[in-house]
PDB file of C-alpha atoms in Angstrom:
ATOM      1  CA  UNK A  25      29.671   8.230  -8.067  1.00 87.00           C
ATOM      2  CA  UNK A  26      28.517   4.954  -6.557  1.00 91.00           C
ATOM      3  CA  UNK A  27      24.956   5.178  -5.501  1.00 94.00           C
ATOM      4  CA  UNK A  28      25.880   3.942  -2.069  1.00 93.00           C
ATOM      5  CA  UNK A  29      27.665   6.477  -1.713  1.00 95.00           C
ATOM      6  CA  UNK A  30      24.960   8.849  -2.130  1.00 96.00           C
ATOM      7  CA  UNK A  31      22.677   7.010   0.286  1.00 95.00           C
ATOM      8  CA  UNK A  32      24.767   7.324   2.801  1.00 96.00           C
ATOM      9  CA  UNK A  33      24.791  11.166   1.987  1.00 97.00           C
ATOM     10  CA  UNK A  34      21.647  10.692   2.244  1.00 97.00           C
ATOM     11  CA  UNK A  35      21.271   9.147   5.979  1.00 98.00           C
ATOM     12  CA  UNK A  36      23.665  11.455   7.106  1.00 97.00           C
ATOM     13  CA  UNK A  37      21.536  14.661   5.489  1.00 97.00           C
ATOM     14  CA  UNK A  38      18.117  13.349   6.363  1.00 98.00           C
ATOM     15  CA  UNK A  39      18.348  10.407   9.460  1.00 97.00           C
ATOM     16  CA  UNK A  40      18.131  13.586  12.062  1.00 96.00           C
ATOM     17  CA  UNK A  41      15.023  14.804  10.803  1.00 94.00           C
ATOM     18  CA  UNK A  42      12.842  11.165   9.737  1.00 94.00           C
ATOM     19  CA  UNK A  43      14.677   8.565  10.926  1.00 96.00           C
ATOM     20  CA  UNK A  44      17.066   5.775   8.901  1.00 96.00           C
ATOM     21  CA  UNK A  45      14.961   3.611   8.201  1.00 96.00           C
ATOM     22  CA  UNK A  46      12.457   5.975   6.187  1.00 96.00           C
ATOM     23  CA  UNK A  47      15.360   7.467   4.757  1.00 97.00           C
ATOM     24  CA  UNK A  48      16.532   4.338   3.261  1.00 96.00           C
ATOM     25  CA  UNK A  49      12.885   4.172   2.375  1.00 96.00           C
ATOM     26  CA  UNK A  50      13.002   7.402   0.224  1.00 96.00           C
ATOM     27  CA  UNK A  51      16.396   6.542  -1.388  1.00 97.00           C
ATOM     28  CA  UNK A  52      15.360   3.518  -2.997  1.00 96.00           C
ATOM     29  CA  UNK A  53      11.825   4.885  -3.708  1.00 95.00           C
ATOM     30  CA  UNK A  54      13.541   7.772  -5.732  1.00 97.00           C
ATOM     31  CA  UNK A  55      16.518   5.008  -7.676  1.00 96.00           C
ATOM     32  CA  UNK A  56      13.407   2.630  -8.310  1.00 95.00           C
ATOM     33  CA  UNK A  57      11.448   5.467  -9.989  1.00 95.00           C
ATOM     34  CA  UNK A  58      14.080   7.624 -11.747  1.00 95.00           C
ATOM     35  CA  UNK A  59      16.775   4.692 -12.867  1.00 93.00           C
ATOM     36  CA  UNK A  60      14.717   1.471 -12.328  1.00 94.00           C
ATOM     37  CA  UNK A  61      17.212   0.621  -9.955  1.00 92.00           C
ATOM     38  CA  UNK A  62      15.648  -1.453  -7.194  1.00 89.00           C
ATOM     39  CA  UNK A  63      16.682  -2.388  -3.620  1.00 88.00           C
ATOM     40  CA  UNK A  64      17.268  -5.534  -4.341  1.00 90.00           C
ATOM     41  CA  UNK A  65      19.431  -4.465  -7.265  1.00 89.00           C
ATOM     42  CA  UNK A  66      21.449  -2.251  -4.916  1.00 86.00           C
ATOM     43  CA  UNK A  67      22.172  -5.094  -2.483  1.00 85.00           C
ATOM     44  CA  UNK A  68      23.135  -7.147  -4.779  1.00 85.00           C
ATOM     45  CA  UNK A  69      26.004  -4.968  -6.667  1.00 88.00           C
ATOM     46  CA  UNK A  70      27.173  -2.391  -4.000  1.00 83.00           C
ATOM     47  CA  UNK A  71      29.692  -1.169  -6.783  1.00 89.00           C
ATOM     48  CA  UNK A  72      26.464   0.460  -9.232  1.00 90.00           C
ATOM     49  CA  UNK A  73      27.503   3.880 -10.641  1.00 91.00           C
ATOM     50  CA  UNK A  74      25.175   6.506 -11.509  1.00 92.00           C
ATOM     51  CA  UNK A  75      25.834   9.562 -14.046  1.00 94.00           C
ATOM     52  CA  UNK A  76      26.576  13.456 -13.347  1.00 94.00           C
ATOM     53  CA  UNK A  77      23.031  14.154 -14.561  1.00 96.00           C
ATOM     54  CA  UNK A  78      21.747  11.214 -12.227  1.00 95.00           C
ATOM     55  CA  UNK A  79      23.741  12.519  -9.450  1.00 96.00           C
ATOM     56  CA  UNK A  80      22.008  15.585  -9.672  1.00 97.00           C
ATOM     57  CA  UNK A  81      18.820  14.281  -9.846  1.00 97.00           C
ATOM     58  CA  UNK A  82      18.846  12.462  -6.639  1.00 97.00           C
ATOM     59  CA  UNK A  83      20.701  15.533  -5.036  1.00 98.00           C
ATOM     60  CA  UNK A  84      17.348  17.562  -6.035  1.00 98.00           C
ATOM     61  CA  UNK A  85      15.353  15.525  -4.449  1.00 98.00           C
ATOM     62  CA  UNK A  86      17.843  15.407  -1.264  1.00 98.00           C
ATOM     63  CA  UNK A  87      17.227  19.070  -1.381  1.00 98.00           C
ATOM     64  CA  UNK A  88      13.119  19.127  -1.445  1.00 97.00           C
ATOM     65  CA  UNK A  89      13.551  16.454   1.485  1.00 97.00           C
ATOM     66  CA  UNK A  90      15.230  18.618   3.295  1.00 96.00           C
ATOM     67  CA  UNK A  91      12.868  21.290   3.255  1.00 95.00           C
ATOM     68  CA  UNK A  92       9.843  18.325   4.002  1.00 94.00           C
ATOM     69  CA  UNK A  93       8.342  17.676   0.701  1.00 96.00           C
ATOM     70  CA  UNK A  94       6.524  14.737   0.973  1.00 96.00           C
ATOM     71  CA  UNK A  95       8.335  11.620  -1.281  1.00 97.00           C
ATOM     72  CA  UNK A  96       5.043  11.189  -3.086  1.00 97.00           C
ATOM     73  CA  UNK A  97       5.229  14.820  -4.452  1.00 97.00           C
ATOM     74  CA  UNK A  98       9.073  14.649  -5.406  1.00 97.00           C
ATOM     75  CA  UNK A  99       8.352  11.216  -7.310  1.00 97.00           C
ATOM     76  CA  UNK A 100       4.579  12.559  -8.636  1.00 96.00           C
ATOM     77  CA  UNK A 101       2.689   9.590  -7.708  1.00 96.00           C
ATOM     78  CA  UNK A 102       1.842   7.183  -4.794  1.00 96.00           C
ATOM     79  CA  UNK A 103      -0.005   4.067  -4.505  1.00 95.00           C
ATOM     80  CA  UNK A 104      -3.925   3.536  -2.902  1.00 97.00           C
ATOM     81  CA  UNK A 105      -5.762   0.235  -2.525  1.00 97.00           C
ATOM     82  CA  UNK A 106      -3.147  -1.660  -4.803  1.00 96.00           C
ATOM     83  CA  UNK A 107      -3.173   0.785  -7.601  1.00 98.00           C
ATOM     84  CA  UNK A 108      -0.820   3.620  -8.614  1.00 97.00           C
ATOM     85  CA  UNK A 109      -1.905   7.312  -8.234  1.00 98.00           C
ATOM     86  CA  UNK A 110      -0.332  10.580  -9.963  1.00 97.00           C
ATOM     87  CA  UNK A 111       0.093  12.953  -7.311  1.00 96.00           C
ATOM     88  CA  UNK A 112       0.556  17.257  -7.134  1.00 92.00           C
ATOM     89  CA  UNK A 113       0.436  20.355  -5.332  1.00 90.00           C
ATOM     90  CA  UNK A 114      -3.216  20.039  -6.870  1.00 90.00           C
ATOM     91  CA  UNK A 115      -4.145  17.033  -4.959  1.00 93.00           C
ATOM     92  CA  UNK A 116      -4.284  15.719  -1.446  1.00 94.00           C
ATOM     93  CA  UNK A 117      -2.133  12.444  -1.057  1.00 95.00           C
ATOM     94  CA  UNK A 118      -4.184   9.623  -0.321  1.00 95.00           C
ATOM     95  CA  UNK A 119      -4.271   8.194   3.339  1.00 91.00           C
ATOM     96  CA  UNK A 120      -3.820   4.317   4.333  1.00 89.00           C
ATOM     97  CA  UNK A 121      -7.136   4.985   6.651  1.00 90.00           C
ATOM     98  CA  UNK A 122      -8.798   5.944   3.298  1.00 95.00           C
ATOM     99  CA  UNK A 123      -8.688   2.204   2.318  1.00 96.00           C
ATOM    100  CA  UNK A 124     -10.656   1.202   5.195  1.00 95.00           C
ATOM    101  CA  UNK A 125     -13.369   3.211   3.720  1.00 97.00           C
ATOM    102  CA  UNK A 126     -13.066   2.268   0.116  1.00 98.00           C
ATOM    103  CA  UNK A 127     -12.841  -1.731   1.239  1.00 97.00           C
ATOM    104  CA  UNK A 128     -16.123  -1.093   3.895  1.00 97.00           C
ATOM    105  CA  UNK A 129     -17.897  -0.101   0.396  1.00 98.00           C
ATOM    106  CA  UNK A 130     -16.597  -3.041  -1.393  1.00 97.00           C
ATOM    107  CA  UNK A 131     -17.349  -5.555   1.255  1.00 96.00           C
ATOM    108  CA  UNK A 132     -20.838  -4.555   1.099  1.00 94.00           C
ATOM    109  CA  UNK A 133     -21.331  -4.479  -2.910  1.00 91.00           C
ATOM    110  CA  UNK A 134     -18.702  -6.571  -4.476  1.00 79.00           C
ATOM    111  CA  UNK A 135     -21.098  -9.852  -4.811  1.00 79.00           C
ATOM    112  CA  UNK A 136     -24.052  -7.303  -5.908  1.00 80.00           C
ATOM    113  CA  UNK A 137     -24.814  -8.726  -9.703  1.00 79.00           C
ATOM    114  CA  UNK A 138     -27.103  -5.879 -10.487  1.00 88.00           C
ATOM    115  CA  UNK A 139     -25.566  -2.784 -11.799  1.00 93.00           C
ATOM    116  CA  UNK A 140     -24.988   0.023  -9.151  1.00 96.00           C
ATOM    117  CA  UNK A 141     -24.240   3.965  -9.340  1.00 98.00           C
ATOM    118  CA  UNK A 142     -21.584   5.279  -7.409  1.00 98.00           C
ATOM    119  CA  UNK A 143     -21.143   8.909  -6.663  1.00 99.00           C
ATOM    120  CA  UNK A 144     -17.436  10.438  -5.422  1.00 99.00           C
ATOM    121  CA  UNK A 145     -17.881  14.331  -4.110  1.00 98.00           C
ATOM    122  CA  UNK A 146     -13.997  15.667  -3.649  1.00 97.00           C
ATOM    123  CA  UNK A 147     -12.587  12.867  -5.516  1.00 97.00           C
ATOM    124  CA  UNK A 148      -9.125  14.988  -5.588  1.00 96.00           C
ATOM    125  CA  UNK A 149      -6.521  12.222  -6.910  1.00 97.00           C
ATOM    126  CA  UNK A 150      -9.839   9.803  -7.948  1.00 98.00           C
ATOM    127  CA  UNK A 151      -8.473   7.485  -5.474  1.00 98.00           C
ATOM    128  CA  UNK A 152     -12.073   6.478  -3.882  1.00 99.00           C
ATOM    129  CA  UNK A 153     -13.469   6.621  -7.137  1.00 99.00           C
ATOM    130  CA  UNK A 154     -11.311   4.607  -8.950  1.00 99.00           C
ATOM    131  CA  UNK A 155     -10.751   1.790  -6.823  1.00 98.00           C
ATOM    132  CA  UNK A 156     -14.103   1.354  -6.400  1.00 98.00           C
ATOM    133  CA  UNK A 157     -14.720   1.259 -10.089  1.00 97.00           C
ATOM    134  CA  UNK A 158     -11.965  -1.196 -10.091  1.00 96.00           C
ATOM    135  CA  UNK A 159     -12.653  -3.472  -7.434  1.00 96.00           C
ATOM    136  CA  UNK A 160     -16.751  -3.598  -8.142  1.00 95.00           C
ATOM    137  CA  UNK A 161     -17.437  -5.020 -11.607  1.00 88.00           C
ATOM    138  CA  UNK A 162     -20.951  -3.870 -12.597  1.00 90.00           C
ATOM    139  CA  UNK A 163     -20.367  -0.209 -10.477  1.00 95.00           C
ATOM    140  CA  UNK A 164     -20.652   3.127 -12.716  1.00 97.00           C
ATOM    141  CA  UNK A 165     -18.834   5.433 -11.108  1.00 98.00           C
ATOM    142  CA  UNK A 166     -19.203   9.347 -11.494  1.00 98.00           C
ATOM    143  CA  UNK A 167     -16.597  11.875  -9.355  1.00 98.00           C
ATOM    144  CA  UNK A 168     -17.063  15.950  -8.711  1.00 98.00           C
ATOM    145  CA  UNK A 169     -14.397  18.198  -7.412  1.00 97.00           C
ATOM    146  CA  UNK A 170     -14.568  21.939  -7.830  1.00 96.00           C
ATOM    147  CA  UNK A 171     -11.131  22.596  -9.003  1.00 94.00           C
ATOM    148  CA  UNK A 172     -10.433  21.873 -12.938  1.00 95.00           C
ATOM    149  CA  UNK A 173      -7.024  20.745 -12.517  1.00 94.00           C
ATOM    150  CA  UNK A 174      -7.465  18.464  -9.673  1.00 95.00           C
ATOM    151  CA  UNK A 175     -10.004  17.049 -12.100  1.00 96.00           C
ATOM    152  CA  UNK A 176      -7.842  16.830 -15.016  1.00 96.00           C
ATOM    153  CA  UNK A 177      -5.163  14.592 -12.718  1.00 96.00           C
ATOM    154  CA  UNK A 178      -8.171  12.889 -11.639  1.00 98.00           C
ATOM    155  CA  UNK A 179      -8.886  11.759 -14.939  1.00 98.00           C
ATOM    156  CA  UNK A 180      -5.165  11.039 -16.286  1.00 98.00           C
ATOM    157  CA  UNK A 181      -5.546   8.496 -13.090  1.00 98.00           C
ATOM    158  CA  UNK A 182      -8.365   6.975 -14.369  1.00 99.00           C
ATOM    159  CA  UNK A 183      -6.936   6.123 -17.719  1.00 98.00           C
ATOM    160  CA  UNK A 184      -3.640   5.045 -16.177  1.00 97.00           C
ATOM    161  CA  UNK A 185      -6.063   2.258 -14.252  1.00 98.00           C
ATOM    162  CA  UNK A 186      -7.792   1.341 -17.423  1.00 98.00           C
ATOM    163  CA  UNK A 187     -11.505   2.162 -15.533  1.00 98.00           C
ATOM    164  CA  UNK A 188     -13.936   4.436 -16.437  1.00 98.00           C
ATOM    165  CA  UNK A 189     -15.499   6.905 -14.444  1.00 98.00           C
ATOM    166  CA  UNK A 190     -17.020  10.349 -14.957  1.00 98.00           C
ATOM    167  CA  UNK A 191     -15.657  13.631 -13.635  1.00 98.00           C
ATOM    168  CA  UNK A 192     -17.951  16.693 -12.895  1.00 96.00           C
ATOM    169  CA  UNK A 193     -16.193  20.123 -12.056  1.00 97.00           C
ATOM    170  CA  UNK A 194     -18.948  21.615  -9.678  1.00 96.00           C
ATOM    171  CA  UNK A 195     -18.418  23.218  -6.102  1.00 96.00           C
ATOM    172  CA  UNK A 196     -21.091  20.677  -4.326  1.00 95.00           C
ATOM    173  CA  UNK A 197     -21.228  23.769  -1.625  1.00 96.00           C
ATOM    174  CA  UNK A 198     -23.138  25.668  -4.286  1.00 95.00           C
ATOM    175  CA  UNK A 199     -25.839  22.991  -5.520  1.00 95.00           C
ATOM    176  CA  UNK A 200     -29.287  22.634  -4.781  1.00 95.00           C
ATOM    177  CA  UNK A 201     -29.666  19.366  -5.516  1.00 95.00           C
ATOM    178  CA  UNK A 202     -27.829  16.500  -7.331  1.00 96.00           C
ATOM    179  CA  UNK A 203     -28.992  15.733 -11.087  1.00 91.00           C
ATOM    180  CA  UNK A 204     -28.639  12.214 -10.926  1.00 95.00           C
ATOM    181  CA  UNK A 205     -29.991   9.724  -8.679  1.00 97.00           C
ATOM    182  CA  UNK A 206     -27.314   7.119  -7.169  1.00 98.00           C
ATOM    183  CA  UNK A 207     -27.400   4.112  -5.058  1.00 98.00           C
ATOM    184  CA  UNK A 208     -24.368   4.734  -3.663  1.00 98.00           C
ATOM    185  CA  UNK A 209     -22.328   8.423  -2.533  1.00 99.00           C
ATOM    186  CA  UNK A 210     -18.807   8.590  -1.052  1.00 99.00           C
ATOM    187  CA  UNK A 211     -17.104  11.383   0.412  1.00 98.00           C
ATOM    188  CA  UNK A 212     -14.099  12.649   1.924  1.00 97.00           C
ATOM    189  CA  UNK A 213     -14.399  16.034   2.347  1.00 97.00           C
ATOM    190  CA  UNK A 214     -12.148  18.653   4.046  1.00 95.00           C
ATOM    191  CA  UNK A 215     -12.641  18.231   7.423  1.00 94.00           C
ATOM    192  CA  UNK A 216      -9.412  19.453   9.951  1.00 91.00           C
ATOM    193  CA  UNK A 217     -10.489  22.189  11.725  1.00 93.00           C
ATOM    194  CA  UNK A 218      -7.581  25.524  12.146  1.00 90.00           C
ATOM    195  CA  UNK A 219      -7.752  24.850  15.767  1.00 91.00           C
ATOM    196  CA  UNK A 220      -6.283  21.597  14.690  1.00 93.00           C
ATOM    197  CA  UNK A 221      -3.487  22.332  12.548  1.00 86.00           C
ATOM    198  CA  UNK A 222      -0.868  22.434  15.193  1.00 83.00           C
ATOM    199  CA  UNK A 223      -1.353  18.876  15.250  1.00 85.00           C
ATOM    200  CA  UNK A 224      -0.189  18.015  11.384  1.00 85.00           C
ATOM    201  CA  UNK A 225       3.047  17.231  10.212  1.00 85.00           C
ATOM    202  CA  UNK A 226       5.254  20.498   8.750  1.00 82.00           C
ATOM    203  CA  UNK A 227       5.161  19.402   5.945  1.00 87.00           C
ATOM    204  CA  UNK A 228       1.066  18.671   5.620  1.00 90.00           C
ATOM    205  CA  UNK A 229       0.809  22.457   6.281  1.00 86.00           C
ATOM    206  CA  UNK A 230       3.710  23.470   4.128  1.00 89.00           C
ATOM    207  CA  UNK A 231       2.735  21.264   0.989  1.00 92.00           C
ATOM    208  CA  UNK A 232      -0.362  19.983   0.697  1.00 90.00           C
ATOM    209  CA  UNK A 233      -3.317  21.992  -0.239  1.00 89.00           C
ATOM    210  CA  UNK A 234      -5.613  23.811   2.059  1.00 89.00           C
ATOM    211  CA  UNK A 235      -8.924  23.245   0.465  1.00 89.00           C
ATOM    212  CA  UNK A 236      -8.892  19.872   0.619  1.00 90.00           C
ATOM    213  CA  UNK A 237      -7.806  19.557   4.413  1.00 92.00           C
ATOM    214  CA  UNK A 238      -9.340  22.240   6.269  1.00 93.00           C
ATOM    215  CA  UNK A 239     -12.152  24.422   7.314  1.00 92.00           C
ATOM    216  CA  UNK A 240     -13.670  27.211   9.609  1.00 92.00           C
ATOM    217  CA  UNK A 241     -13.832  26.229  13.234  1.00 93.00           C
ATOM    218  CA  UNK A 242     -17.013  28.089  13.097  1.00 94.00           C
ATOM    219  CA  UNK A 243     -18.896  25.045  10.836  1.00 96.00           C
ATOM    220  CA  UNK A 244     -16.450  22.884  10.823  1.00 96.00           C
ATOM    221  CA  UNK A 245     -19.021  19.844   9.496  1.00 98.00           C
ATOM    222  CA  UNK A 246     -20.181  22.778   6.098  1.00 98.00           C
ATOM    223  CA  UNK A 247     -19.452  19.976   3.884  1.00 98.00           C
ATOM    224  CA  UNK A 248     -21.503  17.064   6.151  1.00 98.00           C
ATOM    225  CA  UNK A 249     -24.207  19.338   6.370  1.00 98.00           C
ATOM    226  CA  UNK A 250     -24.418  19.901   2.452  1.00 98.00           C
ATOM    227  CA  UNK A 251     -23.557  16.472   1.462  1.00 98.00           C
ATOM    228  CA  UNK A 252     -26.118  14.485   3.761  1.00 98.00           C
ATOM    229  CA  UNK A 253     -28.955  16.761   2.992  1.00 98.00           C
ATOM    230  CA  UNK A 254     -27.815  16.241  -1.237  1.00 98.00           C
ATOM    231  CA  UNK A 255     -27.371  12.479  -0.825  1.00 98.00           C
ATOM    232  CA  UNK A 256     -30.902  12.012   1.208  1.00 98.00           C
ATOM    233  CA  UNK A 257     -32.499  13.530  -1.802  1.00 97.00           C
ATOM    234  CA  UNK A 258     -30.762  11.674  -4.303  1.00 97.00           C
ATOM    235  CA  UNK A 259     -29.939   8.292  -3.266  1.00 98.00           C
ATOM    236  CA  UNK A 260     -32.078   5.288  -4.330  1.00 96.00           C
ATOM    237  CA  UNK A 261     -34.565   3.081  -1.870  1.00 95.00           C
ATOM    238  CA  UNK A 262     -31.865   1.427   0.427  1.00 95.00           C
ATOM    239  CA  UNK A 263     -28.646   3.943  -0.924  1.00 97.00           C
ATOM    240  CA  UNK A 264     -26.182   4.415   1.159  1.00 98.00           C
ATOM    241  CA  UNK A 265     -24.039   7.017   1.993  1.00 99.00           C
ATOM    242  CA  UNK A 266     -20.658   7.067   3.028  1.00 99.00           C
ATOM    243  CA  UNK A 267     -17.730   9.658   4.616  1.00 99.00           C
ATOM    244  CA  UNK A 268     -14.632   9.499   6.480  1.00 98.00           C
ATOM    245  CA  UNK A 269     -14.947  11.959   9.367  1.00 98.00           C
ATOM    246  CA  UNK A 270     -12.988  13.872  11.790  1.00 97.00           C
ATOM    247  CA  UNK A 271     -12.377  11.436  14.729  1.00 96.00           C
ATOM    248  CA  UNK A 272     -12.891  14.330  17.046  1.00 96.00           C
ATOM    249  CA  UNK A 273     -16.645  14.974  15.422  1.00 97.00           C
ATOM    250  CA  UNK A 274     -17.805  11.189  14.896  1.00 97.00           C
ATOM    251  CA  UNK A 275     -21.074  12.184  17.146  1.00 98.00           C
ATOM    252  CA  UNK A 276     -21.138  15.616  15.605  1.00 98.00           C
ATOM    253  CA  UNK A 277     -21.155  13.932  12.396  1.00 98.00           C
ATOM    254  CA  UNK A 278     -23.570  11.285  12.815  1.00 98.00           C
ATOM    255  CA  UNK A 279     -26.060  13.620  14.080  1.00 98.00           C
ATOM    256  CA  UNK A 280     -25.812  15.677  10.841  1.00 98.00           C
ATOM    257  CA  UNK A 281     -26.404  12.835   8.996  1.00 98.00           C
ATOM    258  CA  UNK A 282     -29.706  12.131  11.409  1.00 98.00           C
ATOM    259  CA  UNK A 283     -30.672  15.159  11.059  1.00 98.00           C
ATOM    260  CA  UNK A 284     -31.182  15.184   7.438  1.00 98.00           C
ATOM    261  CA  UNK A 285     -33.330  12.046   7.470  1.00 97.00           C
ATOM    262  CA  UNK A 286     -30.832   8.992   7.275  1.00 97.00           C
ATOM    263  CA  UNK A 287     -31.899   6.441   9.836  1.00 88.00           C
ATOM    264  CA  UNK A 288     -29.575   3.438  10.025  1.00 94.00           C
ATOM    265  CA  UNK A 289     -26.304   5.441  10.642  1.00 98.00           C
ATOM    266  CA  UNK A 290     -23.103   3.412  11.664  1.00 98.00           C
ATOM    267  CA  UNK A 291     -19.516   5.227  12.224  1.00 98.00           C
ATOM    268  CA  UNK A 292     -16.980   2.579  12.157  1.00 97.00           C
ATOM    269  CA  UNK A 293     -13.139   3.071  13.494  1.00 95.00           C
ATOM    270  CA  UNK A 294     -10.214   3.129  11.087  1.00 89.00           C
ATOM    271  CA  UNK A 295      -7.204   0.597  11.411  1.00 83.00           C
ATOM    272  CA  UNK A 296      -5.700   2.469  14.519  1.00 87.00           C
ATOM    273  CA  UNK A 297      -8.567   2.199  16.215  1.00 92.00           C
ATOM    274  CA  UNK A 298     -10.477   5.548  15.763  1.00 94.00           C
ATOM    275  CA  UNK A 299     -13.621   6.508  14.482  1.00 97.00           C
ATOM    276  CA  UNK A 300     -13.379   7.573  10.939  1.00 97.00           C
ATOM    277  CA  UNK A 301     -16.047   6.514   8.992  1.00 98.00           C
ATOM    278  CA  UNK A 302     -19.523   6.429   8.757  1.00 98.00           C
ATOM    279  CA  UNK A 303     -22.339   4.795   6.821  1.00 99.00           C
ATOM    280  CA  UNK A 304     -25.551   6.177   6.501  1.00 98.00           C
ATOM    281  CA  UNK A 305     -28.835   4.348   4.843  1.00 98.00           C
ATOM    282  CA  UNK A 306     -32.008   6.158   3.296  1.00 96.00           C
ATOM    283  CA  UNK A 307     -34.914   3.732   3.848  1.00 90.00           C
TER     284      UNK A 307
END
């Protein structure tokens, strides 16, 4: 079968339900990663022929679209801040408004010549973590996520970006204090509240995984709490701290990180204009 034939299968499977433009998106996002066949490729011989065996490939994935799998769990990766990730069920997919927290930490430490310690608590993918160790040369980077093999794809990323950074299984929920001292601690940590899950996407709810998106209306900022109060204790003369938040909590948020003795807090808004980060210093 030509493989424009099979896209437009699949527009006319998928258009209805994301729109042509993503689904031409997907197609050549699957022919890139499975064949090496890229759009520019396709365009320029409409007449390419794929096997049986690739034909069914492509009609698996056509099937997990249709029941909204996200394209980054189909392919088993995604990319974050430039650099290629190794996705599952295990791990949360990265977000674009994730960058404008991992670049507000760079822009503040990258001309640093000193060596700093960076601390990642629910580094799911390693995506914070990673880029950061990356991006800032003289940064030693440690990560801790409670689930073993979020970890273990956490680490697999880490190699696949040639950095080094060190991954702690711990639930941070169950710590007293932190065993290290740091200059610097990042976190993203679950923070969609139930009452807020009619607002995600299907297939958010259907395939990504709970733990890492959402908790109890009744203390919805549990993780805030523990983190701030952790980091206070921990972090070095002039450390800073640093989360992406719940838009709807930014207040909420920067009062719990008050309230553990931070004084120069700062909650910043994402690229769409919303508040989704903060930055706390100890002094």
């Amino acid at each position: 079968m030509k493989l424009t034939e099979l896209k437009n299968i699949f527009h006319k499977e998928l258009d209805a339900q994301y729109g042509s433009e993503e689904v031409s998106s997907f197609f050549f996002m699957l022919t890139e990663h499975h064949f090496g066949i890229s759009r520019l490729s396709l365009a320029l011989d409409n007449s390419l022929q794929i096997s049986k065996e690739e034909e069914t490939t492509l009609y698996l994935a056509l099937s997990r679209l249709n029941n909204h799998e996200p394209i980054q769990y189909i392919i088993g990766q995604t990319h974050f801040f430039g650099l290629d990730f190794q996705v599952n069920q295990h791990t949360l997919i990265p977000r674009p408004e994730t960058e404008d927290l991992v670049q507000w930490i760079i822009d503040d430490h990258q001309s640093l010549e000193q060596e700093i310690s960076i601390l990642d608590i629910g580094t799911g993918s390693g995506c914070i973590a990673i880029s950061l160790a990356k991006n800032i040369q003289k940064a030693a980077v440690s990560a801790i996520d409670i689930d073993e093999l979020t970890i273990d794809q956490a680490a697999e990323n880490a190699q696949r970006n040639n950095v080094q950074v060190s991954f702690i299984k711990t639930d941070i929920l169950g710590l007293d204090a932190l065993v290290e001292s740091y200059d610097i601690i990042v976190s993203n940590p679950p923070y969609v509240r139930e009452q807020e899950k009619e607002l995600m996407q299907k297939n958010v709810l259907q395939f990504e995984p709970d733990k890492a998106l959402f908790v109890s209306d009744d203390d919805p900022l549990i993780f805030y709490k523990k983190i701030a109060e952790l980091a206070f204790n921990s972090l070095s003369t002039n450390g800073k701290l640093y989360f992406e938040i719940n838009e709807y909590l930014s207040e909420e948020t920067k009062e719990v990180c008050e309230a553990a003795g931070f004084i120069k807090v700062t909650v910043k808004n994402d690229i769409f204009g919303k508040p989704r980060m903060i930055k706390a210093i100890r002094v």
